[in-house]
Amino acid sequence: MRAQKRQDDQASVVSMLLQDQGGEWRRLCEQATGVAGADDACFVFFSSTTPGLPHVPGGGFHGWAPPHYAAAGRQPGDEWLRPCRELHLDSDAFYAVVPAERGDTRGLLLLLYGEAKVPCEQGELLALLAGHGALLWREQEQAQVRARPELSTERLLSRLKPLFMNAPILVNGFDRHGRCILWNNECERVFGWSFEELQAEASPISVFYPDPEDRRQVIATFEAPTGCEFREWHPVDRAGRRLTTLWANIVLPNGDMICVGHDITEQRKLENQQRLAASVFDSCYDGIVLTDADNRVLHVNPAFTRITGYSADEALDKPAALFGLDSHEIPLPAQEGSPRHWQGECFIQRKNGSECALLLAISVIRDKADKVQYHALVLTDITLLKEHEAELRQRALYDPLTRIPNRQLFSELLDKAMAAADRSQTMLAVCYLDLDGFKQVNDTLGHAAGDQLLMEMGRRMELVLRNCDTVARLGGDEFALMITGLHHELECTEILDRVLAAIDVPVRLDGHQARVSASIGVSVYDKDASDGQTLLRYADKAMYEAKKQGKRRHLFFEPVLHLQEQERYRLYQELRQALINDEFLLHYQPKIDLFSRHMIGLEALLRWQHPQKGLLTPVEFMPAVLDSDMEFELGQWVIRRLLQQMTAWSQAGHDYCASFNVSAGQLMHEEFFSNLTYLLSLYASVAPERLELEFQESAVLEDVHKAAAVLEQCRDLGLVISLDNFGSGHGSLVHLNRLPVDIIKIDRRFINELLAGSDEASMVEGVVQLASALRMLVLAEGMEQPELSDRLQQLGCHYVQGYGISHPLPAEEVHQWLAEWNQRLRLQ
């Protein structure tokens, strides 16, 4: 009975004290409700003299009794919300508990929710409110029945200051006049100002918010009734950087204010980066696939659906192999320690069954222990490019006029045929055929009739040859025949007699009868030579001998023709002496922009001032230079002399751009790049960007990777890289986008025949379109007729050079020519 009376007496004392401080308790409960998003709040404290006996402000809390409070305080704290029914309350509500302890004062901040909600994110602020309540209760309990003086802001701050100063959040305070009264360590770290510096400021708010409108909004928030809602603000720090922060403020009884906040600048930056990454992921034109370490799909972007036809729902959590991205087919670098990147081409099947060509790039994402976590796959649809490449390759391998193989395809077939002859121990004949009298037909009846004649001759040869034999057009009126499976030369003679007879039959051309014959030279594998190029060269020599002997015949290569090879050696010795005697010089042919008509540069062309024969072009002497030790030496001489001339032009005020040609032996020489770098440093006044390196694709076929690396080094220096004689039949389109090429120079044969046939126009247009797709420029060589200018413009070709513009000029005549050219432009 006495214990019960003591409890009743103490409860009445507590009730009296709470009535005296009722306004402040209500404010604390309202603030806790606003911070936690609860429906109601209550402080409960346990007596130090009677442990377990709760004292409840206001005498009750929605039907709760002392046992309920005591039970709530004993529940483990691993869950935020708990159902009230656990406490044997007839209620569907939920409650949360925040400990309120200071010294030997123990209590709870109880929060009541009508429905389940997510955990509160403002735990630090609730802890501060609970601590404030504990301090307030402790003062009341110590005072007991005597009147308690009002707890001043200064005393409250002094008690809470150790907690505020070391809190991992932003805590500051301002008095009713706007002066700073609290500034914790986190504030000093984030903003850069010390408490002493802010105390010296009459209006610290203007320091953080220099913009008047921002400052007005902040002050308005301070003056408004406080609900402890966190709002986003953008103050500046000491360095002038604009921060992103979340702030909530609590107004104290005397009008001062405590503000609590978080610096979320980095968080917002990360969110923006994530939004940007997501935007790039979704809007990227290439397909992107993210797989796990087992190559199961985690994410795909819309472009993946556009390329493959599979939706995201169809792809997610499926093996990448389902879409043709099989690690057994594609070398995914998934092993530990293997390269982190792979790139290559592959073919997959779309959902609709069609085939899709892809340029596939795979990156491996590893953790700190080098263990594979993800694969990032980028899919570029190159189907149209591959189809266009196949179409151009078809044009490159077959003569567009006669539709029979060209020189490139003939060379490939010849290599295979020689290997087959070795296996079968049979003979192989290579024949070089030239039509006698074709030029007369062409000149008399016109190019159209000449084209018809060539097509008819190609058709007739295909008819009389066996299925195992091949006929190809090498260019102009020259053809090559390959006759296989021979056991003696007589078999070859019988076949060639049929070919000669078929060609000898008159042809009806546009109402006119025309008649031509053929001269054929023959070389035999491997009696005469063991490689295709030599066989063709020997057959060519035999063909010229057949023409000398009266035409309309075939002639086998004889050793006596080796005399020509001896002549080649004699010429080489003469060229060696010419280099010593400084008999070589450069002429320069202008290049023109068809649209502006302005000169864009010059091509340096080698000439030999022969003491007896006069000025010779490379066609007359370069065969003796190629594949010799003089090839690299003469090529370097050209570069040095060009740089000397460009330096002289620059000193005269003319900064012309110029190009030079490199042969296969020069480009692939191990000292080519180092010598080029040395010469550029020697003539430093010539900017590398004014130089253009021209090469033929045949120069890189032996080692494409090495050549591409050398060309890439030259491009890195600043040089422009140009692919010369494109379409001549010597190269392969397979390498075009693997080589660092800036300009494609269309072979003069297509340009010279452009007005004669639509096939050449289609080829030129196809090259222009391909160059545009590969971001390359196009220059047409051999523009000899002025009327070609408009046609080339229609086909999209911007740049030209040729006799129709200017013959190659000595260096001293270039400026005069340019002045006359510009004068003609002004008069037009």
PDB file of C-alpha atoms in Angstrom, residues 430-658:
ATOM      1  CA  VAL A 430      49.873 -18.305-118.112  1.00  0.00           C
ATOM      2  CA  CYS A 431      49.001 -16.339-121.249  1.00  0.00           C
ATOM      3  CA  TYR A 432      49.141 -12.593-121.892  1.00  0.00           C
ATOM      4  CA  LEU A 433      46.787 -11.589-124.722  1.00  0.00           C
ATOM      5  CA  ASP A 434      46.607  -8.255-126.528  1.00  0.00           C
ATOM      6  CA  LEU A 435      44.047  -7.451-129.234  1.00  0.00           C
ATOM      7  CA  ASP A 436      45.637  -6.398-132.513  1.00  0.00           C
ATOM      8  CA  GLY A 437      43.836  -3.508-134.200  1.00  0.00           C
ATOM      9  CA  PHE A 438      41.664  -2.557-131.252  1.00  0.00           C
ATOM     10  CA  LYS A 439      42.906   1.042-131.161  1.00  0.00           C
ATOM     11  CA  GLN A 440      41.855   1.541-134.779  1.00  0.00           C
ATOM     12  CA  VAL A 441      38.342   0.253-134.031  1.00  0.00           C
ATOM     13  CA  ASN A 442      38.129   2.476-130.972  1.00  0.00           C
ATOM     14  CA  ASP A 443      39.308   5.554-132.837  1.00  0.00           C
ATOM     15  CA  THR A 444      37.127   4.885-135.883  1.00  0.00           C
ATOM     16  CA  LEU A 445      33.849   3.705-134.384  1.00  0.00           C
ATOM     17  CA  GLY A 446      34.096   5.331-130.948  1.00  0.00           C
ATOM     18  CA  HIS A 447      34.464   4.201-127.349  1.00  0.00           C
ATOM     19  CA  ALA A 448      30.997   2.656-127.207  1.00  0.00           C
ATOM     20  CA  ALA A 449      31.838   0.365-130.117  1.00  0.00           C
ATOM     21  CA  GLY A 450      35.185  -0.412-128.500  1.00  0.00           C
ATOM     22  CA  ASP A 451      33.419  -1.422-125.293  1.00  0.00           C
ATOM     23  CA  GLN A 452      31.081  -3.706-127.258  1.00  0.00           C
ATOM     24  CA  LEU A 453      34.091  -5.303-128.931  1.00  0.00           C
ATOM     25  CA  LEU A 454      35.805  -5.959-125.595  1.00  0.00           C
ATOM     26  CA  MET A 455      32.651  -7.539-124.156  1.00  0.00           C
ATOM     27  CA  GLU A 456      32.285  -9.773-127.219  1.00  0.00           C
ATOM     28  CA  MET A 457      35.906 -10.894-127.081  1.00  0.00           C
ATOM     29  CA  GLY A 458      35.600 -11.759-123.410  1.00  0.00           C
ATOM     30  CA  ARG A 459      32.434 -13.755-124.100  1.00  0.00           C
ATOM     31  CA  ARG A 460      34.066 -15.692-126.970  1.00  0.00           C
ATOM     32  CA  MET A 461      37.139 -16.614-124.927  1.00  0.00           C
ATOM     33  CA  GLU A 462      34.947 -17.917-122.094  1.00  0.00           C
ATOM     34  CA  LEU A 463      33.107 -20.101-124.631  1.00  0.00           C
ATOM     35  CA  VAL A 464      36.186 -21.743-126.136  1.00  0.00           C
ATOM     36  CA  LEU A 465      38.078 -22.240-122.877  1.00  0.00           C
ATOM     37  CA  ARG A 466      37.451 -25.224-120.642  1.00  0.00           C
ATOM     38  CA  ASN A 467      35.634 -24.937-117.331  1.00  0.00           C
ATOM     39  CA  CYS A 468      38.909 -25.329-115.459  1.00  0.00           C
ATOM     40  CA  ASP A 469      40.527 -22.421-117.343  1.00  0.00           C
ATOM     41  CA  THR A 470      40.257 -18.698-116.595  1.00  0.00           C
ATOM     42  CA  VAL A 471      40.142 -15.520-118.669  1.00  0.00           C
ATOM     43  CA  ALA A 472      40.613 -12.085-117.077  1.00  0.00           C
ATOM     44  CA  ARG A 473      40.784  -8.528-118.332  1.00  0.00           C
ATOM     45  CA  LEU A 474      43.945  -6.758-117.187  1.00  0.00           C
ATOM     46  CA  GLY A 475      42.981  -3.365-118.560  1.00  0.00           C
ATOM     47  CA  GLY A 476      42.404  -1.699-121.932  1.00  0.00           C
ATOM     48  CA  ASP A 477      42.579  -4.383-124.635  1.00  0.00           C
ATOM     49  CA  GLU A 478      44.821  -6.718-122.609  1.00  0.00           C
ATOM     50  CA  PHE A 479      43.609 -10.043-121.257  1.00  0.00           C
ATOM     51  CA  ALA A 480      45.199 -12.882-119.268  1.00  0.00           C
ATOM     52  CA  LEU A 481      44.458 -16.574-119.693  1.00  0.00           C
ATOM     53  CA  MET A 482      45.219 -19.373-117.265  1.00  0.00           C
ATOM     54  CA  ILE A 483      45.180 -22.906-118.723  1.00  0.00           C
ATOM     55  CA  THR A 484      45.451 -25.684-116.135  1.00  0.00           C
ATOM     56  CA  GLY A 485      45.848 -29.456-115.980  1.00  0.00           C
ATOM     57  CA  LEU A 486      48.299 -29.686-118.932  1.00  0.00           C
ATOM     58  CA  HIS A 487      50.644 -32.610-119.517  1.00  0.00           C
ATOM     59  CA  HIS A 488      52.511 -31.138-122.485  1.00  0.00           C
ATOM     60  CA  GLU A 489      52.691 -27.830-124.340  1.00  0.00           C
ATOM     61  CA  LEU A 490      50.802 -29.211-127.359  1.00  0.00           C
ATOM     62  CA  GLU A 491      47.569 -29.248-125.322  1.00  0.00           C
ATOM     63  CA  CYS A 492      48.035 -25.558-124.633  1.00  0.00           C
ATOM     64  CA  THR A 493      48.735 -24.850-128.316  1.00  0.00           C
ATOM     65  CA  GLU A 494      45.456 -26.544-129.362  1.00  0.00           C
ATOM     66  CA  ILE A 495      43.449 -24.446-126.895  1.00  0.00           C
ATOM     67  CA  LEU A 496      45.158 -21.206-127.938  1.00  0.00           C
ATOM     68  CA  ASP A 497      44.530 -21.955-131.613  1.00  0.00           C
ATOM     69  CA  ARG A 498      40.801 -22.108-130.787  1.00  0.00           C
ATOM     70  CA  VAL A 499      41.088 -18.797-128.940  1.00  0.00           C
ATOM     71  CA  LEU A 500      42.839 -17.139-131.896  1.00  0.00           C
ATOM     72  CA  ALA A 501      40.230 -18.501-134.300  1.00  0.00           C
ATOM     73  CA  ALA A 502      37.333 -17.254-132.145  1.00  0.00           C
ATOM     74  CA  ILE A 503      38.809 -13.769-131.936  1.00  0.00           C
ATOM     75  CA  ASP A 504      39.497 -13.680-135.679  1.00  0.00           C
ATOM     76  CA  VAL A 505      35.765 -13.910-136.525  1.00  0.00           C
ATOM     77  CA  PRO A 506      34.405 -10.478-137.597  1.00  0.00           C
ATOM     78  CA  VAL A 507      32.168  -8.580-135.173  1.00  0.00           C
ATOM     79  CA  ARG A 508      29.100  -6.491-136.060  1.00  0.00           C
ATOM     80  CA  LEU A 509      29.265  -3.153-134.190  1.00  0.00           C
ATOM     81  CA  ASP A 510      26.450  -0.614-134.691  1.00  0.00           C
ATOM     82  CA  GLY A 511      25.975  -1.577-138.298  1.00  0.00           C
ATOM     83  CA  HIS A 512      29.698  -1.796-139.015  1.00  0.00           C
ATOM     84  CA  GLN A 513      31.783  -4.913-139.365  1.00  0.00           C
ATOM     85  CA  ALA A 514      35.003  -4.912-137.394  1.00  0.00           C
ATOM     86  CA  ARG A 515      37.775  -7.450-137.265  1.00  0.00           C
ATOM     87  CA  VAL A 516      40.633  -7.826-134.827  1.00  0.00           C
ATOM     88  CA  SER A 517      43.207 -10.473-134.055  1.00  0.00           C
ATOM     89  CA  ALA A 518      45.232 -11.397-130.967  1.00  0.00           C
ATOM     90  CA  SER A 519      48.890 -11.720-130.022  1.00  0.00           C
ATOM     91  CA  ILE A 520      49.463 -14.141-127.150  1.00  0.00           C
ATOM     92  CA  GLY A 521      52.572 -14.702-125.034  1.00  0.00           C
ATOM     93  CA  VAL A 522      52.806 -17.892-122.944  1.00  0.00           C
ATOM     94  CA  SER A 523      54.885 -18.855-119.902  1.00  0.00           C
ATOM     95  CA  VAL A 524      54.753 -22.263-118.242  1.00  0.00           C
ATOM     96  CA  TYR A 525      54.780 -23.106-114.532  1.00  0.00           C
ATOM     97  CA  ASP A 526      57.216 -24.087-113.298  1.00  0.00           C
ATOM     98  CA  LYS A 527      59.498 -24.483-116.312  1.00  0.00           C
ATOM     99  CA  ASP A 528      59.891 -20.738-116.805  1.00  0.00           C
ATOM    100  CA  ALA A 529      59.203 -19.370-113.301  1.00  0.00           C
ATOM    101  CA  SER A 530      57.768 -20.444-109.962  1.00  0.00           C
ATOM    102  CA  ASP A 531      55.776 -17.351-108.966  1.00  0.00           C
ATOM    103  CA  GLY A 532      52.725 -15.761-110.512  1.00  0.00           C
ATOM    104  CA  GLN A 533      54.057 -12.256-111.067  1.00  0.00           C
ATOM    105  CA  THR A 534      57.136 -13.523-112.886  1.00  0.00           C
ATOM    106  CA  LEU A 535      55.042 -15.876-115.014  1.00  0.00           C
ATOM    107  CA  LEU A 536      52.797 -12.990-116.043  1.00  0.00           C
ATOM    108  CA  ARG A 537      55.789 -10.771-116.744  1.00  0.00           C
ATOM    109  CA  TYR A 538      57.445 -13.435-118.893  1.00  0.00           C
ATOM    110  CA  ALA A 539      54.171 -14.003-120.756  1.00  0.00           C
ATOM    111  CA  ASP A 540      53.987 -10.255-121.356  1.00  0.00           C
ATOM    112  CA  LYS A 541      57.488 -10.265-122.862  1.00  0.00           C
ATOM    113  CA  ALA A 542      56.561 -13.209-125.081  1.00  0.00           C
ATOM    114  CA  MET A 543      53.417 -11.372-126.213  1.00  0.00           C
ATOM    115  CA  TYR A 544      55.429  -8.360-127.353  1.00  0.00           C
ATOM    116  CA  GLU A 545      57.722 -10.693-129.255  1.00  0.00           C
ATOM    117  CA  ALA A 546      54.669 -12.289-130.909  1.00  0.00           C
ATOM    118  CA  LYS A 547      53.542  -8.838-132.059  1.00  0.00           C
ATOM    119  CA  LYS A 548      56.996  -8.194-133.497  1.00  0.00           C
ATOM    120  CA  GLN A 549      56.776 -11.467-135.404  1.00  0.00           C
ATOM    121  CA  GLY A 550      53.582 -10.421-137.202  1.00  0.00           C
ATOM    122  CA  LYS A 551      50.672 -10.665-134.713  1.00  0.00           C
ATOM    123  CA  ARG A 552      47.761 -13.160-134.903  1.00  0.00           C
ATOM    124  CA  ARG A 553      49.840 -15.839-133.209  1.00  0.00           C
ATOM    125  CA  HIS A 554      50.958 -17.189-129.856  1.00  0.00           C
ATOM    126  CA  LEU A 555      54.545 -17.536-128.691  1.00  0.00           C
ATOM    127  CA  PHE A 556      56.072 -19.374-125.737  1.00  0.00           C
ATOM    128  CA  PHE A 557      58.575 -17.575-123.558  1.00  0.00           C
ATOM    129  CA  GLU A 558      62.190 -18.380-124.414  1.00  0.00           C
ATOM    130  CA  PRO A 559      65.300 -17.870-122.286  1.00  0.00           C
ATOM    131  CA  VAL A 560      66.611 -15.438-124.817  1.00  0.00           C
ATOM    132  CA  LEU A 561      64.124 -12.939-123.418  1.00  0.00           C
ATOM    133  CA  HIS A 562      66.274 -12.806-120.333  1.00  0.00           C
ATOM    134  CA  LEU A 563      68.300 -10.267-122.232  1.00  0.00           C
ATOM    135  CA  GLN A 564      65.662  -7.773-121.220  1.00  0.00           C
ATOM    136  CA  GLU A 565      66.389  -8.535-117.608  1.00  0.00           C
ATOM    137  CA  GLN A 566      70.021  -7.778-118.284  1.00  0.00           C
ATOM    138  CA  GLU A 567      68.980  -4.459-119.733  1.00  0.00           C
ATOM    139  CA  ARG A 568      67.111  -3.767-116.528  1.00  0.00           C
ATOM    140  CA  TYR A 569      70.296  -4.306-114.546  1.00  0.00           C
ATOM    141  CA  ARG A 570      72.225  -1.973-116.853  1.00  0.00           C
ATOM    142  CA  LEU A 571      69.561   0.684-116.277  1.00  0.00           C
ATOM    143  CA  TYR A 572      69.864   0.208-112.520  1.00  0.00           C
ATOM    144  CA  GLN A 573      73.598   0.934-112.664  1.00  0.00           C
ATOM    145  CA  GLU A 574      72.907   4.039-114.701  1.00  0.00           C
ATOM    146  CA  LEU A 575      70.319   5.201-112.161  1.00  0.00           C
ATOM    147  CA  ARG A 576      72.784   4.684-109.343  1.00  0.00           C
ATOM    148  CA  GLN A 577      75.225   6.992-111.065  1.00  0.00           C
ATOM    149  CA  ALA A 578      72.434   9.493-111.784  1.00  0.00           C
ATOM    150  CA  LEU A 579      71.760   9.783-108.056  1.00  0.00           C
ATOM    151  CA  ILE A 580      75.430  10.531-107.444  1.00  0.00           C
ATOM    152  CA  ASN A 581      75.459  13.096-110.270  1.00  0.00           C
ATOM    153  CA  ASP A 582      72.285  14.811-108.941  1.00  0.00           C
ATOM    154  CA  GLU A 583      70.403  14.224-112.192  1.00  0.00           C
ATOM    155  CA  PHE A 584      67.016  13.760-110.463  1.00  0.00           C
ATOM    156  CA  LEU A 585      64.556  16.606-109.906  1.00  0.00           C
ATOM    157  CA  LEU A 586      60.951  17.162-108.841  1.00  0.00           C
ATOM    158  CA  HIS A 587      58.064  18.578-110.819  1.00  0.00           C
ATOM    159  CA  TYR A 588      54.828  19.639-109.143  1.00  0.00           C
ATOM    160  CA  GLN A 589      51.268  19.053-110.364  1.00  0.00           C
ATOM    161  CA  PRO A 590      48.519  21.250-108.858  1.00  0.00           C
ATOM    162  CA  LYS A 591      45.419  19.836-107.119  1.00  0.00           C
ATOM    163  CA  ILE A 592      42.196  21.828-107.379  1.00  0.00           C
ATOM    164  CA  ASP A 593      38.966  22.122-105.358  1.00  0.00           C
ATOM    165  CA  LEU A 594      36.249  21.717-108.006  1.00  0.00           C
ATOM    166  CA  PHE A 595      33.761  23.871-106.115  1.00  0.00           C
ATOM    167  CA  SER A 596      35.939  26.837-105.117  1.00  0.00           C
ATOM    168  CA  ARG A 597      38.347  26.352-108.077  1.00  0.00           C
ATOM    169  CA  HIS A 598      41.215  27.185-105.734  1.00  0.00           C
ATOM    170  CA  MET A 599      44.472  25.235-105.574  1.00  0.00           C
ATOM    171  CA  ILE A 600      44.600  23.033-102.472  1.00  0.00           C
ATOM    172  CA  GLY A 601      48.102  21.644-102.926  1.00  0.00           C
ATOM    173  CA  LEU A 602      50.728  20.080-105.198  1.00  0.00           C
ATOM    174  CA  GLU A 603      51.908  16.548-105.871  1.00  0.00           C
ATOM    175  CA  ALA A 604      55.692  16.138-106.079  1.00  0.00           C
ATOM    176  CA  LEU A 605      56.580  13.910-109.067  1.00  0.00           C
ATOM    177  CA  LEU A 606      60.037  12.466-109.673  1.00  0.00           C
ATOM    178  CA  ARG A 607      61.833  13.160-112.976  1.00  0.00           C
ATOM    179  CA  TRP A 608      65.227  12.078-114.363  1.00  0.00           C
ATOM    180  CA  GLN A 609      67.152  14.586-116.438  1.00  0.00           C
ATOM    181  CA  HIS A 610      68.971  11.996-118.571  1.00  0.00           C
ATOM    182  CA  PRO A 611      72.146  13.339-120.188  1.00  0.00           C
ATOM    183  CA  GLN A 612      71.239  11.866-123.617  1.00  0.00           C
ATOM    184  CA  LYS A 613      67.514  11.010-123.509  1.00  0.00           C
ATOM    185  CA  GLY A 614      66.291  14.193-121.834  1.00  0.00           C
ATOM    186  CA  LEU A 615      63.550  14.377-119.167  1.00  0.00           C
ATOM    187  CA  LEU A 616      62.264  10.904-118.216  1.00  0.00           C
ATOM    188  CA  THR A 617      59.208  10.013-116.128  1.00  0.00           C
ATOM    189  CA  PRO A 618      59.174   7.248-113.470  1.00  0.00           C
ATOM    190  CA  VAL A 619      57.413   4.880-115.872  1.00  0.00           C
ATOM    191  CA  GLU A 620      60.643   4.779-117.880  1.00  0.00           C
ATOM    192  CA  PHE A 621      63.059   4.015-115.061  1.00  0.00           C
ATOM    193  CA  MET A 622      61.288   3.053-111.805  1.00  0.00           C
ATOM    194  CA  PRO A 623      60.929  -0.681-112.713  1.00  0.00           C
ATOM    195  CA  ALA A 624      64.704  -0.903-112.403  1.00  0.00           C
ATOM    196  CA  VAL A 625      64.574   0.800-108.985  1.00  0.00           C
ATOM    197  CA  LEU A 626      61.802  -1.179-107.326  1.00  0.00           C
ATOM    198  CA  ASP A 627      62.843  -4.125-105.169  1.00  0.00           C
ATOM    199  CA  SER A 628      66.440  -2.887-105.149  1.00  0.00           C
ATOM    200  CA  ASP A 629      68.570  -1.301-102.432  1.00  0.00           C
ATOM    201  CA  MET A 630      68.127   2.014-104.253  1.00  0.00           C
ATOM    202  CA  GLU A 631      64.365   2.093-103.651  1.00  0.00           C
ATOM    203  CA  PHE A 632      64.563   3.457-100.081  1.00  0.00           C
ATOM    204  CA  GLU A 633      67.472   5.772-100.841  1.00  0.00           C
ATOM    205  CA  LEU A 634      65.746   7.435-103.804  1.00  0.00           C
ATOM    206  CA  GLY A 635      62.487   7.732-101.850  1.00  0.00           C
ATOM    207  CA  GLN A 636      64.241   9.572 -99.025  1.00  0.00           C
ATOM    208  CA  TRP A 637      65.916  11.845-101.578  1.00  0.00           C
ATOM    209  CA  VAL A 638      62.434  12.845-102.809  1.00  0.00           C
ATOM    210  CA  ILE A 639      61.254  13.752 -99.274  1.00  0.00           C
ATOM    211  CA  ARG A 640      64.405  15.767 -98.526  1.00  0.00           C
ATOM    212  CA  ARG A 641      64.243  17.685-101.821  1.00  0.00           C
ATOM    213  CA  LEU A 642      60.511  18.379-101.292  1.00  0.00           C
ATOM    214  CA  LEU A 643      61.131  19.790 -97.806  1.00  0.00           C
ATOM    215  CA  GLN A 644      63.924  21.971 -99.155  1.00  0.00           C
ATOM    216  CA  GLN A 645      61.603  23.370-101.811  1.00  0.00           C
ATOM    217  CA  MET A 646      58.741  23.952 -99.360  1.00  0.00           C
ATOM    218  CA  THR A 647      61.152  25.822 -97.095  1.00  0.00           C
ATOM    219  CA  ALA A 648      62.193  28.031-100.006  1.00  0.00           C
ATOM    220  CA  TRP A 649      58.555  28.683-100.921  1.00  0.00           C
ATOM    221  CA  SER A 650      57.749  29.587 -97.311  1.00  0.00           C
ATOM    222  CA  GLN A 651      60.627  32.048 -97.186  1.00  0.00           C
ATOM    223  CA  ALA A 652      59.137  33.636-100.320  1.00  0.00           C
ATOM    224  CA  GLY A 653      55.755  33.880 -98.617  1.00  0.00           C
ATOM    225  CA  HIS A 654      54.079  30.833-100.240  1.00  0.00           C
ATOM    226  CA  ASP A 655      53.004  28.160 -97.739  1.00  0.00           C
ATOM    227  CA  TYR A 656      51.907  25.536-100.265  1.00  0.00           C
ATOM    228  CA  CYS A 657      50.763  22.071 -99.200  1.00  0.00           C
ATOM    229  CA  ALA A 658      52.414  19.194-101.055  1.00  0.00           C
TER     230      ALA A 658
END
